[in-house]
Amino acid sequence: MTTFRQTPVASEPTVRIHDVRRFRRCAAALVLLVPATSIGIARLFQTNDDDTRRALEQIAANPHRQFIFALLGYVGILTIVPAFLAAARLSRPRRPVLTTIAVAVNLVAYLGSWAVGAIDNLYLVGAQLPADQRGTAAVVIDKLWSSGLAGVSTAVFVAGHVIGAILMGFALRGSIPLIGWLAMVLTTPAHVVAFMVLQQPVVDMAAWFLMTVCFAYCAIAVLRTSDDDWDVSPLRT
């Protein structure tokens, strides 16, 4: 009787898949606290730019103040898109359509705000020029604010982040407590009062800190969300 020996089948290597959902939730909660807080604190270092030429002279006397202002603004713009995306994860299950619109408006506003940071840095560069050249730098800065792609970028940012805050605030209803989403909605009238009525950076700082209050409630909600509710689990072999 012939005996057939079965050829052993090589087992597939075990692939270890890391579940990073908890890490992503903690990172999202941390990022939520950064942008509006950074921009709000930056207002403490803002130079009155009603007269660009005079602002350049003041910055030349204390350039470190403008550097801190520009740096904090850069950190805020760098982190605010991830913050809104994290907040959108909370609001999307309840209000998917409004959340989508709110995220789209905010993305256009902040991703298109490249001119704001560039002009903040241009103030610093212009102030470092010789005194007899700062008048020309002031003319260039004024032109950038109001014309060309830089003017469009500034207008898109101002309109987008004001409207986007209102939309995101209402999208977060039910996902965070009343004081949280209402704080986001109230950032818009605070910004309007800051620039149209009082023209005081401290009021604009308060507006950004209202957004921080909203994002802080979002951060707490993110930390309380289970991994399965935050995202689907990774595939396992």
GROMACS .gro file of N, CA and C in nm, residues 76-138:
model
  189
   76GLY      N    1  -0.130   7.943   1.506
   76GLY     CA    2  -0.276   7.935   1.503
   76GLY      C    3  -0.329   7.891   1.369
   77ILE      N    4  -0.279   7.951   1.261
   77ILE     CA    5  -0.325   7.914   1.127
   77ILE      C    6  -0.285   7.771   1.092
   78LEU      N    7  -0.168   7.728   1.141
   78LEU     CA    8  -0.120   7.593   1.112
   78LEU      C    9  -0.208   7.486   1.176
   79THR      N   10  -0.266   7.516   1.291
   79THR     CA   11  -0.340   7.414   1.366
   79THR      C   12  -0.492   7.429   1.358
   80ILE      N   13  -0.542   7.537   1.301
   80ILE     CA   14  -0.686   7.561   1.310
   80ILE      C   15  -0.765   7.471   1.217
   81VAL      N   16  -0.708   7.432   1.103
   81VAL     CA   17  -0.779   7.340   1.014
   81VAL      C   18  -0.794   7.202   1.080
   82PRO      N   19  -0.687   7.142   1.136
   82PRO     CA   20  -0.708   7.016   1.210
   82PRO      C   21  -0.807   7.030   1.324
   83ALA      N   22  -0.811   7.147   1.389
   83ALA     CA   23  -0.905   7.166   1.500
   83ALA      C   24  -1.050   7.162   1.450
   84PHE      N   25  -1.077   7.230   1.340
   84PHE     CA   26  -1.213   7.227   1.285
   84PHE      C   27  -1.250   7.087   1.235
   85LEU      N   28  -1.155   7.015   1.181
   85LEU     CA   29  -1.184   6.879   1.136
   85LEU      C   30  -1.216   6.788   1.255
   86ALA      N   31  -1.146   6.810   1.367
   86ALA     CA   32  -1.175   6.731   1.487
   86ALA      C   33  -1.313   6.765   1.542
   87ALA      N   34  -1.347   6.895   1.543
   87ALA     CA   35  -1.481   6.935   1.588
   87ALA      C   36  -1.588   6.878   1.496
   88ALA      N   37  -1.558   6.870   1.368
   88ALA     CA   38  -1.656   6.818   1.272
   88ALA      C   39  -1.685   6.671   1.296
   89ARG      N   40  -1.589   6.596   1.348
   89ARG     CA   41  -1.614   6.455   1.379
   89ARG      C   42  -1.721   6.440   1.486
   90LEU      N   43  -1.730   6.540   1.574
   90LEU     CA   44  -1.833   6.535   1.677
   90LEU      C   45  -1.970   6.571   1.622
   91SER      N   46  -1.976   6.670   1.535
   91SER     CA   47  -2.105   6.720   1.487
   91SER      C   48  -2.160   6.641   1.369
   92ARG      N   49  -2.076   6.571   1.296
   92ARG     CA   50  -2.119   6.505   1.173
   92ARG      C   51  -2.228   6.400   1.193
   93PRO      N   52  -2.223   6.315   1.299
   93PRO     CA   53  -2.330   6.216   1.315
   93PRO      C   54  -2.469   6.277   1.329
   94ARG      N   55  -2.479   6.394   1.394
   94ARG     CA   56  -2.609   6.457   1.415
   94ARG      C   57  -2.649   6.549   1.300
   95ARG      N   58  -2.555   6.620   1.244
   95ARG     CA   59  -2.585   6.718   1.138
   95ARG      C   60  -2.482   6.708   1.027
   96PRO      N   61  -2.493   6.602   0.947
   96PRO     CA   62  -2.391   6.579   0.844
   96PRO      C   63  -2.387   6.686   0.736
   97VAL      N   64  -2.503   6.735   0.693
   97VAL     CA   65  -2.506   6.834   0.584
   97VAL      C   66  -2.449   6.968   0.632
   98LEU      N   67  -2.499   7.016   0.746
   98LEU     CA   68  -2.451   7.143   0.799
   98LEU      C   69  -2.302   7.135   0.833
   99THR      N   70  -2.260   7.021   0.886
   99THR     CA   71  -2.118   7.004   0.917
   99THR      C   72  -2.033   7.012   0.792
  100THR      N   73  -2.078   6.948   0.685
  100THR     CA   74  -2.004   6.950   0.559
  100THR      C   75  -1.989   7.092   0.506
  101ILE      N   76  -2.098   7.168   0.511
  101ILE     CA   77  -2.093   7.307   0.464
  101ILE      C   78  -2.001   7.390   0.552
  102ALA      N   79  -2.012   7.372   0.685
  102ALA     CA   80  -1.930   7.449   0.778
  102ALA      C   81  -1.781   7.419   0.757
  103VAL      N   82  -1.748   7.292   0.741
  103VAL     CA   83  -1.608   7.255   0.719
  103VAL      C   84  -1.557   7.313   0.588
  104ALA      N   85  -1.640   7.307   0.483
  104ALA     CA   86  -1.598   7.360   0.353
  104ALA      C   87  -1.569   7.509   0.361
  105VAL      N   88  -1.657   7.584   0.427
  105VAL     CA   89  -1.637   7.729   0.439
  105VAL      C   90  -1.511   7.759   0.519
  106ASN      N   91  -1.491   7.688   0.629
  106ASN     CA   92  -1.373   7.713   0.711
  106ASN      C   93  -1.244   7.672   0.640
  107LEU      N   94  -1.248   7.564   0.565
  107LEU     CA   95  -1.129   7.524   0.490
  107LEU      C   96  -1.091   7.629   0.387
  108VAL      N   97  -1.190   7.680   0.315
  108VAL     CA   98  -1.162   7.785   0.218
  108VAL      C   99  -1.104   7.908   0.287
  109ALA      N  100  -1.159   7.943   0.403
  109ALA     CA  101  -1.114   8.063   0.474
  109ALA      C  102  -0.970   8.050   0.521
  110TYR      N  103  -0.939   7.940   0.590
  110TYR     CA  104  -0.809   7.929   0.653
  110TYR      C  105  -0.700   7.880   0.558
  111LEU      N  106  -0.734   7.791   0.466
  111LEU     CA  107  -0.633   7.750   0.368
  111LEU      C  108  -0.604   7.862   0.269
  112GLY      N  109  -0.699   7.953   0.254
  112GLY     CA  110  -0.678   8.066   0.164
  112GLY      C  111  -0.625   8.191   0.231
  113SER      N  112  -0.584   8.178   0.357
  113SER     CA  113  -0.542   8.297   0.433
  113SER      C  114  -0.392   8.319   0.430
  114TRP      N  115  -0.326   8.271   0.326
  114TRP     CA  116  -0.180   8.279   0.321
  114TRP      C  117  -0.130   8.424   0.330
  115ALA      N  118  -0.207   8.519   0.278
  115ALA     CA  119  -0.160   8.658   0.275
  115ALA      C  120  -0.154   8.719   0.415
  116VAL      N  121  -0.238   8.673   0.506
  116VAL     CA  122  -0.241   8.732   0.640
  116VAL      C  123  -0.107   8.712   0.711
  117GLY      N  124  -0.059   8.589   0.712
  117GLY     CA  125   0.070   8.562   0.774
  117GLY      C  126   0.185   8.628   0.699
  118ALA      N  127   0.174   8.632   0.566
  118ALA     CA  128   0.280   8.694   0.487
  118ALA      C  129   0.292   8.843   0.518
  119ILE      N  130   0.178   8.910   0.531
  119ILE     CA  131   0.181   9.054   0.559
  119ILE      C  132   0.229   9.081   0.701
  120ASP      N  133   0.191   8.993   0.796
  120ASP     CA  134   0.243   9.009   0.933
  120ASP      C  135   0.396   9.003   0.933
  121ASN      N  136   0.451   8.912   0.854
  121ASN     CA  137   0.597   8.902   0.845
  121ASN      C  138   0.656   9.020   0.768
  122LEU      N  139   0.579   9.072   0.671
  122LEU     CA  140   0.627   9.186   0.593
  122LEU      C  141   0.641   9.311   0.680
  123TYR      N  142   0.553   9.326   0.778
  123TYR     CA  143   0.570   9.436   0.874
  123TYR      C  144   0.706   9.425   0.944
  124LEU      N  145   0.742   9.303   0.984
  124LEU     CA  146   0.868   9.283   1.053
  124LEU      C  147   0.986   9.314   0.962
  125VAL      N  148   0.978   9.268   0.838
  125VAL     CA  149   1.086   9.294   0.742
  125VAL      C  150   1.095   9.442   0.709
  126GLY      N  151   0.979   9.506   0.686
  126GLY     CA  152   0.979   9.648   0.653
  126GLY      C  153   1.035   9.734   0.764
  127ALA      N  154   1.012   9.694   0.889
  127ALA     CA  155   1.062   9.771   1.002
  127ALA      C  156   1.213   9.762   1.014
  128GLN      N  157   1.271   9.658   0.957
  128GLN     CA  158   1.416   9.640   0.964
  128GLN      C  159   1.490   9.715   0.855
  129LEU      N  160   1.417   9.774   0.763
  129LEU     CA  161   1.480   9.854   0.658
  129LEU      C  162   1.531   9.986   0.716
  130PRO      N  163   1.623  10.053   0.646
  130PRO     CA  164   1.664  10.186   0.691
  130PRO      C  165   1.545  10.280   0.698
  131ALA      N  166   1.551  10.376   0.786
  131ALA     CA  167   1.438  10.465   0.812
  131ALA      C  168   1.387  10.533   0.687
  132ASP      N  169   1.477  10.569   0.594
  132ASP     CA  170   1.434  10.640   0.475
  132ASP      C  171   1.366  10.551   0.373
  133GLN      N  172   1.367  10.417   0.395
  133GLN     CA  173   1.302  10.324   0.303
  133GLN      C  174   1.170  10.269   0.358
  134ARG      N  175   1.138  10.302   0.480
  134ARG     CA  176   1.016  10.247   0.542
  134ARG      C  177   0.890  10.306   0.482
  135GLY      N  178   0.899  10.427   0.430
  135GLY     CA  179   0.782  10.485   0.363
  135GLY      C  180   0.741  10.403   0.242
  136THR      N  181   0.839  10.356   0.165
  136THR     CA  182   0.810  10.270   0.049
  136THR      C  183   0.752  10.137   0.095
  137ALA      N  184   0.808  10.081   0.202
  137ALA     CA  185   0.755   9.956   0.256
  137ALA      C  186   0.611   9.972   0.301
  138ALA      N  187   0.578  10.087   0.359
  138ALA     CA  188   0.441  10.112   0.404
  138ALA      C  189   0.345  10.115   0.285
   0.00000   0.00000   0.00000
